[in-house]
């Protein structure tokens, strides 16, 4: 939670009073981001490498807004992308091609061509996620007359129960579609080494998201490092990539900071005799989540004998995580109000029962006009949709204690025109 309660009882983010951003009919729902704090997050993480060769490949899917990506580039980060569009965005935001890794289980030929053809030597690595993908990447490199750096994304077979996170955001277990299963690694390595167009640069894994202890993170790293030791017998590797997944405190605690995950991983890397390899990681959430909020207006209250609902103008189309993962975001007033409080079920206007942000203790006072949904900087706007004909939320960027950029909500009529024009 990066918001701060001022002595006058108003909530601020990055030095800007959030209430000041709610004026006007179309002001909310709006995402607000503290760009300076995001840059500082990147710098702090990079500091944990203490000069060891590394790449912090920011997972662009968490938040792809230009000012956010550029701030992390300024901090020294590269990018982890999962589509051709994200690759184009990373390049346009100033990420140097060799600092980009491209993950994804099913890349199109056009996307592979973009990766193979970027920069003087292609991107940092195309992450190969199945033995079947090896020939597809090789074919695109051959067609372009170039060599392509690749890494193998390993599925370490970590049981979802071994990780302290939601099953929907674990990716390194046997049934997940992600990564090459352990029993196919040898064959995939041999297939890569047999293709002159491919250069095996590293091994990667990503076991899940929102891991709140370094122990959970090291479960996957241990498998990866053991494998890297074996693969080095026949191939020279440049890096090991232990993925993203560093958790944040959504209100239930997360004692480990992103830098703690890196320190623990570096210690294990040295212990396994791999200290000479560069260490890559792919954090998304931990760089941005705590530094963004959603501002919403209270549209209506509904009170029955058993329940109190607070209906706000932000819905599951704006912030999908609660509906998708049963995630919980704290909801707080923008201005402290004295008087009684109750347990209010906060819901949005979307016509789905899952459009529900959970129960929160909030003032009963009718003066409660606006609220903030906290820790919404990651997987918020980037997952937003126009379901129910809703406009995408506004975005406001704060830096140096003032608003430095904003994108307004699009008018309702734009959606109407777009749908009527379908198929024309
Ligand atoms: N890398 C890969 C391959 C991923 O699948 C993800 C997220 O699912 C990430 C990085 C980013 O994870 P997080 O946002 O938890 O740091």
Coordinates of C-alpha atoms and ligand atoms in Angstrom, one line a residue:
X1 CA 0.0 0.0 0.0
X2 CA 1.8 3.1 -1.2
X3 CA -1.0 5.6 -0.4
X4 CA -0.5 7.9 2.6
X5 CA -3.1 9.5 4.9
X6 CA -2.4 13.2 5.4
X7 CA -2.8 14.9 8.8
X8 CA -6.0 16.5 7.4
X9 CA -7.5 13.0 6.9
X10 CA -7.2 12.9 3.1
X11 CA -5.5 10.2 1.2
X12 CA -2.6 10.9 -1.2
X13 CA -0.5 9.0 -3.7
X14 CA 2.9 10.3 -4.8
X15 CA 2.2 13.6 -3.1
X16 CA -1.1 14.2 -4.9
X17 CA -4.4 14.4 -2.9
X18 CA -6.6 11.7 -4.6
X19 CA -9.8 13.7 -3.9
X20 CA -8.5 16.4 -6.3
X21 CA -8.6 13.9 -9.1
X22 CA -12.3 13.0 -8.7
X23 CA -13.8 16.3 -10.0
X24 CA -16.0 16.1 -13.1
X25 CA -18.6 13.6 -14.4
X26 CA -16.1 11.4 -16.3
X27 CA -13.2 11.6 -13.8
X28 CA -13.9 8.1 -12.4
X29 CA -13.3 5.2 -12.5
X30 CA -9.6 6.1 -12.9
X31 CA -6.3 4.4 -12.2
X32 CA -3.7 6.6 -10.6
X33 CA 0.0 5.6 -10.6
X34 CA 3.0 6.9 -8.6
X35 CA 5.6 6.8 -11.4
X36 CA 8.6 7.8 -9.1
X37 CA 7.8 4.9 -6.7
X38 CA 7.8 2.5 -9.6
X39 CA 11.2 3.7 -10.8
X40 CA 12.5 3.4 -7.3
X41 CA 11.2 -0.1 -7.1
X42 CA 13.2 -1.0 -10.2
X43 CA 16.4 0.6 -8.8
X44 CA 16.1 -1.2 -5.5
X45 CA 15.8 -4.5 -7.1
X46 CA 18.7 -3.9 -9.4
X47 CA 20.8 -2.9 -6.4
X48 CA 20.3 -6.4 -5.0
X49 CA 22.5 -7.9 -7.7
X50 CA 25.5 -6.0 -6.4
X51 CA 27.3 -5.9 -9.7
X52 CA 26.6 -9.5 -10.7
X53 CA 25.6 -9.8 -14.4
X54 CA 21.8 -9.7 -14.5
X55 CA 18.7 -8.7 -16.3
X56 CA 15.6 -7.5 -14.6
X57 CA 13.1 -8.2 -17.4
X58 CA 10.0 -6.3 -16.3
X59 CA 6.9 -8.4 -17.2
X60 CA 5.1 -5.8 -19.3
X61 CA 1.8 -7.6 -19.1
X62 CA 1.4 -6.4 -15.5
X63 CA 1.1 -2.8 -16.6
X64 CA 2.0 -1.7 -20.1
X65 CA 1.3 2.1 -19.7
X66 CA 4.1 4.1 -21.5
X67 CA 5.1 6.2 -18.4
X68 CA 5.4 3.0 -16.3
X69 CA 7.5 1.1 -18.8
X70 CA 9.7 4.1 -19.5
X71 CA 10.3 4.6 -15.7
X72 CA 11.4 1.1 -15.4
X73 CA 13.7 1.4 -18.4
X74 CA 15.2 4.5 -16.8
X75 CA 15.9 2.4 -13.7
X76 CA 17.8 -0.1 -15.9
X77 CA 15.2 -2.8 -16.5
X78 CA 14.7 -4.8 -19.6
X79 CA 11.4 -6.4 -20.5
X80 CA 9.6 -9.8 -20.5
X81 CA 7.0 -9.8 -23.2
X82 CA 4.3 -12.3 -24.1
X83 CA 3.1 -11.0 -27.5
X84 CA 4.3 -9.2 -30.6
X85 CA 2.4 -6.1 -29.5
X86 CA 4.2 -6.1 -26.1
X87 CA 7.5 -6.6 -27.9
X88 CA 6.8 -3.6 -30.2
X89 CA 5.8 -1.6 -27.1
X90 CA 8.9 -2.5 -25.2
X91 CA 11.1 -1.5 -28.2
X92 CA 9.2 1.8 -28.6
X93 CA 9.6 2.6 -24.9
X94 CA 13.3 2.4 -25.3
X95 CA 14.2 -1.2 -24.1
X96 CA 17.3 -2.3 -26.0
X97 CA 16.5 -5.5 -28.0
X98 CA 19.1 -7.6 -26.1
X99 CA 17.3 -6.8 -22.8
X100 CA 14.1 -8.4 -24.0
X101 CA 13.0 -12.0 -23.3
X102 CA 9.9 -13.3 -25.1
X103 CA 7.8 -15.9 -23.2
X104 CA 4.6 -17.5 -24.4
X105 CA 3.3 -21.0 -25.2
X106 CA 2.0 -20.2 -28.7
X107 CA 3.7 -17.5 -30.7
X108 CA 2.5 -16.8 -34.2
X109 CA 5.0 -16.8 -37.1
X110 CA 4.5 -13.0 -37.4
X111 CA 5.4 -12.6 -33.8
X112 CA 8.5 -14.8 -34.1
X113 CA 9.6 -12.9 -37.2
X114 CA 9.4 -9.7 -35.2
X115 CA 11.6 -11.2 -32.4
X116 CA 14.1 -12.7 -34.8
X117 CA 14.4 -9.5 -36.8
X118 CA 14.7 -7.0 -33.9
X119 CA 17.9 -5.1 -33.4
X120 CA 21.3 -6.1 -34.8
X121 CA 21.3 -9.5 -33.1
X122 CA 17.6 -10.2 -32.4
X123 CA 16.3 -10.0 -28.9
X124 CA 17.9 -11.3 -25.6
X125 CA 16.1 -14.6 -25.9
X126 CA 13.0 -16.2 -27.4
X127 CA 11.8 -18.5 -24.5
X128 CA 11.0 -21.8 -26.1
X129 CA 8.1 -23.4 -24.2
X130 CA 7.9 -26.9 -25.8
X131 CA 10.0 -29.3 -27.8
X132 CA 7.7 -28.7 -30.7
X133 CA 8.5 -25.0 -30.8
X134 CA 12.2 -25.6 -31.5
X135 CA 11.7 -26.2 -35.2
X136 CA 9.2 -23.4 -35.5
X137 CA 11.7 -20.8 -34.2
X138 CA 14.5 -22.3 -36.2
X139 CA 12.4 -22.1 -39.4
X140 CA 11.7 -18.4 -38.8
X141 CA 15.4 -17.7 -38.1
X142 CA 16.4 -19.6 -41.3
X143 CA 13.8 -17.6 -43.3
X144 CA 15.3 -14.4 -42.0
X145 CA 18.9 -15.6 -42.6
X146 CA 19.8 -14.9 -38.9
X147 CA 20.7 -16.7 -35.8
X148 CA 18.3 -16.5 -32.8
X149 CA 19.2 -16.6 -29.1
X150 CA 16.8 -18.9 -27.3
X151 CA 16.3 -20.1 -23.8
X152 CA 14.3 -23.1 -22.7
X153 CA 11.5 -22.4 -20.3
X154 CA 11.4 -25.4 -18.0
X155 CA 8.3 -26.7 -16.3
X156 CA 9.9 -27.7 -13.0
X157 CA 7.0 -29.9 -12.0
X158 CA 6.4 -28.0 -8.8
X159 CA 3.2 -29.0 -7.1
X160 CA 0.7 -26.1 -6.7
X161 CA 0.3 -27.1 -3.1
X162 CA 4.0 -26.4 -2.4
X163 CA 3.4 -22.7 -3.2
X164 CA 1.5 -20.4 -1.0
X165 CA -0.6 -18.7 -3.7
X166 CA -3.8 -19.1 -5.7
X167 CA -3.9 -22.1 -8.0
X168 CA -4.9 -20.0 -11.0
X169 CA -1.6 -18.1 -10.8
X170 CA 0.7 -21.1 -10.4
X171 CA 2.3 -22.1 -13.7
X172 CA 5.1 -24.6 -12.9
X173 CA 3.1 -27.7 -12.1
X174 CA 2.8 -30.9 -14.2
X175 CA -0.6 -29.9 -15.6
X176 CA 0.2 -26.4 -16.6
X177 CA 0.5 -25.6 -20.3
X178 CA 3.7 -23.6 -19.6
X179 CA 7.3 -24.8 -20.2
X180 CA 9.0 -27.9 -21.3
X181 CA 8.4 -30.8 -18.9
X182 CA 11.5 -32.2 -17.2
X183 CA 11.5 -35.5 -19.1
X184 CA 11.6 -33.7 -22.5
X185 CA 14.5 -31.3 -21.6
X186 CA 17.3 -33.5 -22.9
X187 CA 15.6 -33.9 -26.3
X188 CA 14.8 -30.2 -26.5
X189 CA 18.4 -29.2 -25.7
X190 CA 19.7 -31.7 -28.3
X191 CA 17.2 -30.4 -30.9
X192 CA 18.4 -26.8 -30.3
X193 CA 22.0 -27.7 -30.4
X194 CA 21.4 -29.5 -33.7
X195 CA 20.0 -26.3 -35.4
X196 CA 22.8 -23.9 -36.5
X197 CA 20.3 -21.0 -36.5
X198 CA 19.7 -21.3 -32.8
X199 CA 22.0 -20.4 -29.9
X200 CA 21.0 -21.8 -26.5
X201 CA 21.7 -18.9 -24.2
X202 CA 19.9 -19.9 -21.0
X203 CA 17.4 -21.9 -19.0
X204 CA 14.3 -20.3 -17.5
X205 CA 11.4 -21.1 -15.2
X206 CA 8.5 -19.3 -13.6
X207 CA 6.5 -21.2 -11.1
X208 CA 3.8 -18.8 -10.1
X209 CA 2.8 -15.3 -9.0
X210 CA 2.2 -13.6 -5.7
X211 CA 4.7 -15.8 -3.8
X212 CA 5.1 -14.4 -0.3
X213 CA 8.2 -16.3 0.9
X214 CA 11.6 -16.7 -0.6
X215 CA 11.3 -20.4 0.2
X216 CA 8.4 -20.9 -2.2
X217 CA 10.4 -19.1 -4.9
X218 CA 13.5 -21.3 -4.3
X219 CA 11.5 -24.5 -4.9
X220 CA 11.5 -23.8 -8.6
X221 CA 15.0 -22.3 -8.7
X222 CA 16.5 -25.4 -7.1
X223 CA 15.1 -27.6 -9.9
X224 CA 16.2 -25.1 -12.5
X225 CA 19.8 -24.9 -11.1
X226 CA 20.2 -28.6 -11.0
X227 CA 19.1 -28.8 -14.5
X228 CA 21.5 -26.0 -15.6
X229 CA 24.4 -27.9 -14.1
X230 CA 23.5 -31.0 -16.2
X231 CA 22.9 -28.9 -19.4
X232 CA 26.2 -27.2 -19.0
X233 CA 27.9 -30.5 -19.6
X234 CA 27.0 -30.2 -23.3
X235 CA 26.1 -26.5 -23.9
X236 CA 27.6 -23.2 -22.8
X237 CA 24.9 -21.2 -21.0
X238 CA 25.0 -17.5 -20.5
X239 CA 22.2 -17.1 -17.9
X240 CA 19.6 -18.7 -15.7
X241 CA 16.2 -17.0 -15.4
X242 CA 14.2 -17.7 -12.3
X243 CA 11.1 -15.8 -13.5
X244 CA 8.8 -13.4 -11.7
X245 CA 6.4 -14.1 -8.9
X246 CA 7.6 -11.8 -6.1
X247 CA 4.6 -11.1 -3.9
X248 CA 3.3 -7.9 -2.4
X249 CA 1.3 -7.1 0.7
X250 CA -2.4 -6.9 -0.3
X251 CA -3.3 -6.6 3.4
X252 CA -2.4 -10.1 4.5
X253 CA 1.3 -9.5 4.7
X254 CA 4.3 -10.3 2.6
X255 CA 7.5 -10.0 4.6
X256 CA 9.8 -10.5 1.7
X257 CA 10.8 -7.6 -0.5
X258 CA 11.7 -8.2 -4.2
X259 CA 15.4 -7.7 -3.3
X260 CA 15.1 -10.5 -0.7
X261 CA 14.1 -13.0 -3.4
X262 CA 17.1 -12.0 -5.5
X263 CA 19.5 -12.2 -2.5
X264 CA 18.2 -15.7 -1.7
X265 CA 18.4 -16.8 -5.3
X266 CA 22.0 -15.5 -5.7
X267 CA 23.0 -17.4 -2.6
X268 CA 21.5 -20.6 -3.9
X269 CA 23.1 -20.0 -7.4
X270 CA 26.6 -19.7 -5.8
X271 CA 26.0 -22.7 -3.6
X272 CA 25.2 -24.8 -6.7
X273 CA 28.4 -23.6 -8.5
X274 CA 26.6 -21.5 -11.0
X275 CA 27.8 -18.1 -9.7
X276 CA 29.5 -17.3 -13.1
X277 CA 26.2 -17.2 -14.9
X278 CA 24.1 -14.1 -15.3
X279 CA 20.9 -14.2 -13.3
X280 CA 17.7 -13.0 -15.0
X281 CA 14.3 -12.5 -13.4
X282 CA 10.9 -11.4 -14.7
X283 CA 9.0 -9.4 -12.0
X284 CA 5.7 -7.8 -13.0
X285 CA 3.4 -7.4 -10.0
X286 CA 6.1 -6.4 -7.4
X287 CA 7.3 -3.5 -9.5
X288 CA 3.9 -1.8 -9.9
X289 CA 1.0 -3.2 -7.8
X290 CA 1.4 -1.2 -4.7
X291 CA 2.0 2.1 -6.6
X292 CA -1.4 2.2 -8.3
X293 CA -5.0 2.7 -7.1
X294 CA -8.4 2.8 -8.7
X295 CA -10.6 5.8 -7.8
X296 CA -14.3 5.1 -7.9
X297 CA -17.4 7.2 -7.1
X298 CA -20.2 5.9 -4.9
X299 CA -23.2 5.6 -7.1
X300 CA -25.8 4.2 -4.7
X301 CA -26.4 2.4 -1.5
X302 CA -28.7 -0.5 -1.0
X303 CA -29.6 -1.7 2.5
X304 CA -31.7 -4.8 3.4
X305 CA -32.3 -6.3 6.8
X306 CA -29.3 -8.6 6.2
X307 CA -26.9 -6.7 4.0
X308 CA -25.5 -3.4 3.1
X309 CA -24.2 -2.9 -0.5
X310 CA -22.1 0.0 -1.6
X311 CA -22.4 0.4 -5.4
X312 CA -19.5 2.1 -7.1
X313 CA -18.8 3.2 -10.6
X314 CA -15.8 0.8 -11.0
X315 CA -16.6 -2.7 -12.1
X316 CA -15.0 -6.1 -12.9
X317 CA -14.3 -4.8 -16.4
X318 CA -12.0 -2.1 -14.8
X319 CA -10.4 -4.4 -12.2
X320 CA -10.8 -8.0 -13.0
X321 CA -8.6 -9.7 -10.4
X322 CA -11.3 -10.2 -7.7
X323 CA -13.7 -11.9 -10.3
X324 CA -10.9 -13.8 -11.9
X325 CA -8.8 -15.0 -9.0
X326 CA -10.9 -14.2 -5.9
X327 CA -8.3 -11.5 -5.2
X328 CA -9.0 -9.0 -2.4
X329 CA -8.2 -5.3 -2.8
X330 CA -8.6 -3.1 0.2
X331 CA -11.3 -0.4 -0.3
X332 CA -10.8 2.9 1.7
X333 CA -12.4 6.3 1.7
X334 CA -10.5 9.2 0.1
X335 CA -11.3 11.3 3.2
X336 CA -11.6 10.1 6.7
X337 CA -15.1 10.4 8.1
X338 CA -16.0 10.3 11.8
X339 CA -19.1 8.4 12.9
X340 CA -20.3 4.8 12.7
X341 CA -18.9 2.3 10.3
X342 CA -20.4 -1.0 9.0
X343 CA -19.5 -4.0 6.9
X344 CA -20.4 -2.9 3.4
X345 CA -20.3 -5.3 0.4
X346 CA -18.7 -3.2 -2.4
X347 CA -20.0 -4.0 -5.8
X348 CA -19.8 -2.6 -9.3
X349 CA -22.4 -1.9 -12.0
X350 CA -21.6 -4.8 -14.3
X351 CA -24.3 -7.4 -14.8
X352 CA -22.5 -10.3 -13.2
X353 CA -22.7 -11.7 -9.7
X354 CA -18.9 -11.9 -9.7
X355 CA -18.7 -8.1 -10.0
X356 CA -18.0 -8.0 -6.3
X357 CA -15.0 -6.4 -4.5
X358 CA -15.8 -8.1 -1.2
X359 CA -16.8 -6.8 2.3
X360 CA -15.1 -3.8 3.7
X361 CA -15.5 -1.7 6.9
X362 CA -16.6 1.7 5.7
X363 CA -18.3 4.8 7.1
X364 CA -22.1 4.8 7.0
X365 CA -22.1 8.6 6.5
X366 CA -23.8 9.5 3.2
X367 CA -20.9 12.0 2.7
X368 CA -18.8 9.0 1.6
X369 CA -18.7 10.0 -2.1
X370 CA -15.5 8.3 -3.4
X371 CA -13.3 5.4 -2.5
X372 CA -9.9 4.0 -3.6
X373 CA -9.2 0.3 -4.3
X374 CA -5.7 -0.1 -3.2
X375 CA -2.7 -2.0 -4.7
X376 CA -4.3 -2.0 -8.2
X377 CA -1.2 -1.1 -10.2
X378 CA -0.6 -4.6 -11.6
X379 CA -2.9 -6.7 -13.7
X380 CA -5.5 -3.9 -13.4
X381 CA -5.8 -1.7 -16.5
X382 CA -3.9 -4.2 -18.6
X383 CA -6.8 -6.7 -18.0
X384 CA -9.6 -4.2 -18.4
X385 CA -12.3 -4.8 -21.0
X386 CA -15.3 -3.0 -22.4
X387 CA -17.8 -5.6 -21.3
X388 CA -21.4 -4.2 -20.9
X389 CA -20.5 -1.4 -23.2
X390 CA -18.4 0.3 -20.5
X391 CA -15.7 2.8 -21.3
X392 CA -12.1 1.8 -20.4
X393 CA -11.1 3.6 -17.2
X394 CA -9.1 6.8 -17.1
X395 CA -5.4 6.7 -16.2
X396 CA -3.5 9.4 -14.3
X397 CA 0.3 9.5 -13.9
X398 CA 1.9 11.3 -10.9
X399 CA 5.5 12.2 -10.6
X400 CA 7.4 14.8 -8.5
X401 CA 4.2 15.5 -6.5
X402 CA 2.1 16.5 -9.4
X403 CA 0.0 15.0 -12.3
X404 CA 2.3 14.6 -15.3
X405 CA 0.0 12.8 -17.6
X406 CA -3.5 11.5 -18.0
X407 CA -5.7 9.6 -20.4
X408 CA -9.4 10.4 -20.1
X409 CA -12.2 7.8 -20.3
X410 CA -13.4 7.3 -23.9
X411 CA -17.0 8.5 -24.5
X412 CA -19.9 6.0 -24.4
X413 CA -20.7 6.8 -28.0
X414 CA -17.3 5.4 -29.2
X415 CA -18.3 1.9 -28.1
X416 CA -21.7 2.2 -29.7
X417 CA -20.1 3.3 -33.0
X418 CA -17.6 0.5 -32.8
X419 CA -20.2 -2.2 -32.3
X420 CA -22.5 -0.9 -35.0
X421 CA -19.6 -0.8 -37.4
X422 CA -18.7 -4.5 -36.8
X423 CA -18.7 -6.4 -40.1
X424 CA -19.2 -3.4 -42.2
Ligands
LIG1 N1 7.2 -14.3 -16.4 C1 6.3 -15.2 -16.8 C2 6.7 -16.2 -17.8 C3 5.0 -15.1 -16.3 O1 4.1 -16.0 -16.7 C4 4.6 -14.1 -15.4 C5 3.3 -14.0 -14.8 O2 2.4 -14.8 -14.8 C6 5.6 -13.2 -15.0 C7 6.9 -13.3 -15.5 C8 5.3 -12.1 -14.0 O3 4.9 -12.6 -12.8 P1 4.7 -11.6 -11.6 O4 3.8 -10.5 -12.0 O5 4.1 -12.4 -10.6 O6 6.0 -11.1 -11.1

